[in-house]
Coordinates of C-alpha atoms in Angstrom, one line a residue:
X1 CA 12.2 25.9 -12.0
X2 CA 14.7 24.2 -9.6
X3 CA 16.0 20.7 -10.0
X4 CA 14.0 19.7 -7.0
X5 CA 10.8 20.8 -8.7
X6 CA 11.6 19.1 -12.0
X7 CA 11.7 15.7 -10.3
X8 CA 8.1 16.1 -9.1
X9 CA 5.6 14.6 -11.6
X10 CA 2.4 15.6 -9.7
X11 CA 1.5 17.0 -6.3
X12 CA -1.3 18.3 -4.2
X13 CA -0.8 21.2 -1.7
X14 CA -3.3 21.3 1.2
X15 CA -6.1 19.9 -1.1
X16 CA -9.6 19.8 0.3
X17 CA -12.7 18.3 -1.3
X18 CA -16.2 18.5 0.2
X19 CA -19.4 16.7 -0.8
X20 CA -22.6 18.1 0.8
X21 CA -20.7 19.5 3.7
X22 CA -18.8 16.2 4.4
X23 CA -14.9 16.4 3.9
X24 CA -13.8 13.7 1.5
X25 CA -10.2 14.9 1.3
X26 CA -8.8 16.9 4.3
X27 CA -5.7 19.1 3.8
X28 CA -3.7 16.5 1.8
X29 CA -0.3 17.4 0.6
X30 CA 1.3 14.8 -1.6
X31 CA 4.3 14.7 -3.9
X32 CA 5.0 12.0 -6.4
X33 CA 8.4 11.9 -8.2
X34 CA 8.9 11.1 -11.8
X35 CA 9.1 7.4 -12.5
X36 CA 7.6 6.4 -9.1
X37 CA 4.9 3.7 -8.5
X38 CA 2.9 5.1 -5.7
X39 CA -0.2 3.5 -4.0
X40 CA -2.9 5.2 -2.1
X41 CA -4.1 2.8 0.5
X42 CA -7.0 2.7 3.0
X43 CA -10.4 1.4 3.9
X44 CA -13.5 2.1 1.9
X45 CA -14.5 5.8 2.3
X46 CA -11.2 7.0 3.4
X47 CA -10.8 9.5 0.5
X48 CA -8.3 7.7 -1.8
X49 CA -10.4 7.6 -4.9
X50 CA -11.5 11.2 -4.4
X51 CA -7.8 12.2 -4.1
X52 CA -7.0 10.2 -7.3
X53 CA -9.9 12.1 -9.1
X54 CA -8.5 15.4 -7.9
X55 CA -5.1 14.4 -9.3
X56 CA -6.7 13.4 -12.7
X57 CA -8.9 16.5 -13.0
X58 CA -12.2 14.5 -12.7
X59 CA -12.8 16.7 -9.6
X60 CA -11.6 20.1 -8.7
X61 CA -10.4 20.9 -5.1
X62 CA -12.5 23.2 -3.0
X63 CA -9.3 24.4 -1.4
X64 CA -5.6 23.9 -2.2
X65 CA -3.9 23.2 -5.5
X66 CA -2.9 20.4 -7.8
X67 CA 0.4 20.8 -9.8
X68 CA 1.4 18.7 -12.8
X69 CA 5.1 19.1 -13.6
X70 CA 5.1 22.3 -11.5
X71 CA 2.2 23.9 -13.3
X72 CA -1.0 24.7 -11.4
X73 CA -3.7 22.6 -13.0
X74 CA -6.3 23.0 -10.3
X75 CA -9.0 24.4 -12.5
X76 CA -8.2 22.4 -15.6
X77 CA -10.6 19.4 -16.4
X78 CA -9.2 15.8 -17.2
X79 CA -9.2 16.4 -21.0
X80 CA -6.9 19.4 -20.6
X81 CA -4.2 17.5 -18.6
X82 CA -1.4 15.2 -19.9
X83 CA -2.6 12.4 -17.6
X84 CA -4.8 9.4 -18.0
X85 CA -6.9 7.2 -15.7
X86 CA -8.0 3.5 -15.6
X87 CA -11.1 2.6 -13.7
X88 CA -12.4 -0.6 -12.1
X89 CA -14.6 -1.0 -15.1
X90 CA -12.2 -1.0 -18.1
X91 CA -14.8 0.3 -20.6
X92 CA -13.1 -1.2 -23.7
X93 CA -15.0 -0.5 -26.9
X94 CA -16.8 -3.9 -27.6
X95 CA -17.3 -3.2 -31.3
X96 CA -13.6 -2.6 -31.9
X97 CA -10.8 -5.0 -32.0
X98 CA -7.6 -4.7 -29.8
X99 CA -5.7 -2.5 -32.4
X100 CA -8.5 0.0 -32.8
X101 CA -9.2 0.2 -29.1
X102 CA -5.6 1.2 -28.4
X103 CA -5.4 3.4 -31.5
X104 CA -8.6 5.4 -30.7
X105 CA -6.8 8.2 -28.7
X106 CA -4.3 8.7 -31.5
X107 CA -7.0 8.9 -34.1
X108 CA -8.9 11.5 -32.1
X109 CA -5.7 13.6 -32.1
X110 CA -5.5 13.0 -36.0
X111 CA -2.0 11.4 -35.8
X112 CA -0.8 10.1 -39.1
X113 CA -1.7 6.5 -39.9
X114 CA 1.9 5.2 -40.2
X115 CA 2.7 6.8 -36.9
X116 CA -0.5 5.2 -35.3
X117 CA 0.6 1.8 -36.6
X118 CA 4.1 2.1 -35.3
X119 CA 3.1 3.3 -31.8
X120 CA 0.3 0.7 -31.5
X121 CA 2.6 -2.1 -32.4
X122 CA 5.2 -0.7 -30.0
X123 CA 2.8 -0.5 -27.1
X124 CA 1.4 -4.0 -27.8
X125 CA 4.9 -5.4 -27.5
X126 CA 5.3 -3.6 -24.2
X127 CA 2.2 -5.3 -22.8
X128 CA 3.1 -8.6 -24.5
X129 CA 0.1 -8.8 -26.7
X130 CA 2.0 -8.5 -30.1
X131 CA -0.1 -11.2 -31.8
X132 CA -3.5 -9.9 -30.5
X133 CA -4.0 -6.7 -32.6
X134 CA -7.0 -8.0 -34.5
X135 CA -8.5 -10.0 -31.7
X136 CA -12.0 -9.0 -30.7
X137 CA -12.1 -7.7 -27.1
X138 CA -14.9 -10.2 -26.3
X139 CA -12.4 -13.0 -26.9
X140 CA -9.9 -11.7 -24.3
X141 CA -9.2 -13.1 -20.9
X142 CA -9.5 -10.8 -17.8
X143 CA -5.7 -10.3 -17.8
X144 CA -5.5 -9.6 -21.5
X145 CA -8.3 -7.1 -21.2
X146 CA -6.3 -5.4 -18.4
X147 CA -3.3 -5.1 -20.5
X148 CA -5.3 -3.6 -23.5
X149 CA -6.7 -1.0 -21.1
X150 CA -3.2 -0.2 -20.0
X151 CA -1.9 0.0 -23.5
X152 CA -4.8 2.3 -24.5
X153 CA -4.1 4.5 -21.5
X154 CA -0.3 4.7 -22.2
X155 CA -0.5 5.2 -26.0
X156 CA -0.5 9.1 -25.7
X157 CA 2.4 8.9 -23.3
X158 CA 0.8 10.6 -20.3
X159 CA 3.0 12.2 -17.6
X160 CA 1.1 10.3 -15.0
X161 CA -1.1 7.2 -15.2
X162 CA -3.8 7.0 -12.5
X163 CA -5.3 3.6 -11.7
X164 CA -8.5 3.2 -9.6
X165 CA -8.4 -0.5 -8.2
X166 CA -8.2 -1.9 -11.7
X167 CA -7.3 -5.4 -10.5
X168 CA -10.2 -5.7 -8.0
X169 CA -12.4 -7.9 -10.2
X170 CA -9.7 -10.5 -10.9
X171 CA -9.4 -13.9 -9.1
X172 CA -6.4 -14.1 -6.6
X173 CA -3.8 -15.9 -8.9
X174 CA -4.5 -13.6 -11.9
X175 CA -4.4 -10.6 -9.6
X176 CA -0.9 -11.6 -8.4
X177 CA 0.2 -12.1 -12.0
X178 CA -1.1 -8.8 -13.0
X179 CA 0.6 -7.0 -10.1
X180 CA 3.9 -8.3 -11.4
X181 CA 2.9 -7.5 -15.0
X182 CA 1.8 -3.9 -14.1
X183 CA 5.1 -3.2 -12.2
X184 CA 7.1 -4.6 -15.2
X185 CA 5.2 -2.3 -17.7
X186 CA 5.6 0.7 -15.4
X187 CA 9.4 0.0 -15.1
X188 CA 9.9 -0.6 -18.9
X189 CA 7.6 2.4 -19.8
X190 CA 9.4 4.6 -17.3
X191 CA 6.3 6.4 -16.4
X192 CA 4.7 7.7 -13.1
X193 CA 1.9 5.5 -11.9
X194 CA -0.5 6.2 -9.0
X195 CA -2.4 3.2 -7.9
X196 CA -5.6 3.1 -5.6
X197 CA -6.1 0.0 -3.5
X198 CA -7.6 -1.3 -0.2
X199 CA -5.4 -4.4 -0.4
X200 CA -2.3 -4.0 1.9
X201 CA -0.2 -6.8 0.3
X202 CA -0.9 -5.4 -3.1
X203 CA 0.4 -2.0 -2.1
X204 CA 3.5 -3.5 -0.4
X205 CA 4.3 -5.6 -3.4
X206 CA 4.1 -3.0 -6.0
X207 CA 5.0 0.4 -4.6
X208 CA 8.0 2.7 -4.2
X209 CA 6.0 4.7 -1.7
X210 CA 2.6 4.2 -0.1
X211 CA 0.2 6.9 1.2
X212 CA -2.1 5.5 3.9
X213 CA -5.4 7.4 4.3
X214 CA -8.2 7.4 6.8
X215 CA -11.1 9.9 7.1
X216 CA -9.8 12.0 4.3
X217 CA -6.4 12.5 5.9
X218 CA -3.0 11.2 4.7
X219 CA -1.8 9.6 7.9
X220 CA 1.7 8.5 6.6
X221 CA 3.5 8.7 3.2
X222 CA 6.6 6.7 3.0
X223 CA 8.3 3.5 1.6
X224 CA 6.8 0.1 2.3
X225 CA 9.5 -0.8 4.7
X226 CA 9.3 2.5 6.6
X227 CA 5.5 2.2 7.0
X228 CA 5.8 -1.5 8.1
X229 CA 8.7 -1.0 10.5
X230 CA 7.9 2.6 11.7
X231 CA 4.1 3.2 11.4
X232 CA 3.0 6.6 12.3
X233 CA 0.1 5.5 14.7
X234 CA -1.9 2.5 15.7
X235 CA -4.2 2.6 12.7
X236 CA -1.3 2.4 10.2
X237 CA 0.4 -0.4 12.4
X238 CA -2.8 -2.4 12.3
X239 CA -3.7 -1.7 8.6
X240 CA -0.2 -2.6 7.3
X241 CA 0.5 -6.2 8.3
X242 CA -0.3 -8.0 11.6
X243 CA 0.6 -6.7 14.8
X244 CA -0.1 -7.0 18.6
X245 CA -1.1 -3.7 20.2
X246 CA -0.7 -3.5 24.0
X247 CA -1.3 -0.5 26.0
X248 CA 1.6 0.0 28.3
X249 CA 2.8 2.4 31.1
X250 CA 6.2 4.1 30.5
X251 CA 8.3 3.7 33.7
X252 CA 11.5 5.5 32.5
X253 CA 14.3 5.8 30.1
X254 CA 17.9 4.7 30.4
X255 CA 20.2 5.5 27.4
X256 CA 18.1 4.3 24.5
X257 CA 16.0 1.7 26.4
X258 CA 12.5 2.6 27.6
X259 CA 11.0 0.5 30.5
X260 CA 7.4 -0.2 30.2
X261 CA 4.9 -2.1 32.3
X262 CA 2.0 -4.2 31.1
X263 CA -0.1 -6.4 33.3
X264 CA 2.6 -6.5 36.0
X265 CA 5.4 -7.5 33.6
X266 CA 8.3 -5.1 32.8
X267 CA 9.7 -4.9 29.2
X268 CA 12.6 -3.1 27.7
X269 CA 11.8 -1.3 24.3
X270 CA 14.5 0.3 22.1
X271 CA 13.7 4.0 21.4
X272 CA 14.0 5.3 17.9
X273 CA 17.1 7.4 17.4
X274 CA 16.4 11.1 17.5
X275 CA 12.9 10.6 18.9
X276 CA 11.7 12.8 21.7
X277 CA 11.9 11.5 25.3
X278 CA 8.7 9.9 26.5
X279 CA 7.6 11.1 29.9
X280 CA 7.5 8.6 32.8
X281 CA 3.9 7.7 33.7
X282 CA 2.5 8.2 30.2
X283 CA 0.4 5.6 28.5
X284 CA 1.4 4.4 25.0
X285 CA 0.5 1.7 22.6
X286 CA 3.2 -0.9 22.1
X287 CA 3.3 -2.6 18.7
X288 CA 4.9 -6.1 18.3
X289 CA 4.6 -7.7 14.9
X290 CA 3.4 -11.4 14.9
X291 CA 6.6 -12.6 13.4
X292 CA 8.8 -10.9 16.0
X293 CA 7.4 -13.1 18.8
X294 CA 9.8 -15.9 19.6
X295 CA 8.5 -19.2 21.1
X296 CA 10.0 -22.1 23.1
X297 CA 13.8 -22.5 23.0
X298 CA 14.0 -19.4 20.6
X299 CA 12.6 -17.3 23.3
X300 CA 15.2 -18.2 26.0
X301 CA 17.7 -15.7 24.6
X302 CA 15.2 -12.8 24.3
X303 CA 15.6 -9.8 26.6
X304 CA 11.9 -9.8 27.3
X305 CA 10.4 -13.0 28.4
X306 CA 7.1 -14.3 29.7
X307 CA 5.0 -17.5 29.8
X308 CA 1.9 -18.3 27.8
X309 CA -0.5 -21.1 26.8
X310 CA -1.4 -22.0 23.3
X311 CA -5.2 -21.5 22.8
X312 CA -5.3 -21.7 19.0
X313 CA -3.0 -23.0 16.2
X314 CA -3.6 -22.2 12.6
X315 CA -1.6 -24.0 10.0
X316 CA -0.6 -21.7 6.9
X317 CA 1.8 -24.0 5.0
X318 CA 5.0 -21.9 5.3
X319 CA 4.0 -20.6 8.7
X320 CA 1.8 -21.3 11.7
X321 CA -0.1 -18.6 13.6
X322 CA -0.5 -19.1 17.3
X323 CA -2.9 -17.4 19.8
X324 CA -1.3 -17.3 23.2
X325 CA -3.1 -16.7 26.5
X326 CA -0.9 -14.7 29.0
X327 CA -2.1 -15.7 32.5
X328 CA -5.8 -15.1 31.6
X329 CA -5.0 -11.3 31.3
X330 CA -4.4 -10.7 27.6
X331 CA -3.5 -12.6 24.4
X332 CA -0.6 -12.4 21.9
X333 CA -0.5 -13.6 18.3
X334 CA 2.6 -15.1 17.0
X335 CA 3.5 -16.2 13.5
X336 CA 6.3 -18.8 13.2
X337 CA 8.0 -20.0 10.0
X338 CA 7.4 -23.7 9.6
X339 CA 9.2 -26.5 7.8
X340 CA 8.5 -30.2 7.9
X341 CA 10.0 -31.7 11.0
X342 CA 10.0 -28.4 13.0
X343 CA 8.5 -28.2 16.5
X344 CA 4.8 -27.6 16.3
X345 CA 2.9 -26.6 19.4
X346 CA -0.6 -27.8 20.2
X347 CA -3.5 -26.2 22.0
X348 CA -3.0 -26.4 25.6
X349 CA 0.8 -26.3 25.5
X350 CA 2.5 -24.0 28.0
X351 CA 5.7 -22.3 26.6
X352 CA 8.1 -19.5 27.0
X353 CA 7.5 -16.4 24.9
X354 CA 10.0 -13.7 24.1
X355 CA 10.9 -10.7 22.1
X356 CA 13.8 -8.3 22.0
X357 CA 13.9 -4.5 22.6
X358 CA 14.2 -3.7 18.9
X359 CA 11.2 -5.9 18.1
X360 CA 8.7 -3.5 19.8
X361 CA 7.7 -0.1 18.7
X362 CA 6.1 2.5 21.0
X363 CA 3.6 4.5 19.1
X364 CA 2.8 8.2 19.5
X365 CA -1.0 7.7 20.3
X366 CA -1.9 8.2 24.0
X367 CA -5.3 6.5 24.2
X368 CA -6.4 2.9 23.8
X369 CA -7.9 1.9 20.4
X370 CA -10.8 -0.4 19.8
X371 CA -10.1 -4.0 20.7
X372 CA -6.7 -3.2 22.2
X373 CA -5.4 -4.7 25.4
X374 CA -5.4 -1.9 28.0
X375 CA -3.9 -1.7 31.4

């Protein structure tokens, strides 16, 4: 096996899964490196949980293969693979204390009692529950129960840990705390974690790489910053963070600047290095993140400028989100960092709006999406 292959913990190659004739996973090829934290992200029904179940052996692919450490495990059920899975429902044994919940897998494997004791206490320290070994699981908080479930899943040292939205039932603050805790555990354990979520910020906060899925297809698989700054299409652009999407007409390209027209205004957009030339006359979606829109005095130095009127202002503490009407033809959303004493615009204010060529991204789609401003 080559060095390149040994760095891959688990992968799928052209995996397909059908249910009653409907395709849940559609020709998905995915490689996860050893020690990576990968999130599968997408709306309900996109196929992310089905893909996770294929990786864990709870489902078998109708086409394609699943490889664990380079070995084809496509036909091997979950119990025959060195991987483990944590579900939304943690399914801790209510009649057992914390120690025996965690030790259960070792006892099934008939590991010696001294070895069980050593490994359970070691994993309890990892999840910071060293004093909880004899606590009843009914006495645990939601976050403590999560950590017991993680400890139980890691006790047999799986090559890959698969997590199916395990934080979805927690309240917001506890969920944020558990995101940090889960990432810490993964880093200290040194394992490979694959995490399913529909929460964009959760995936961005925790992941080395993110796979965005829709309709059973893997649309993009990249680092969080690559997906945010260079989304593959309009769906990824809208699903990861907040962005304005404007349908524009390409007028021409000079050096690395593309001239585009939208509602009678002409803008200059920086073209990605190495990208194919965009034919003049073609229609493309232009993505501009809310935070890249400059307002008032800050807009005066921007290469692309226009004028708008504030029709909504939403205070968010550290930032303010504005909805801006552009001559009654279309609307832009802008998000500005805010500190006490900064200029704050009110509904009805008319102001200058600007963005620079590198702040916009021309996407590859060539037809308007739902709710998208079109020419």
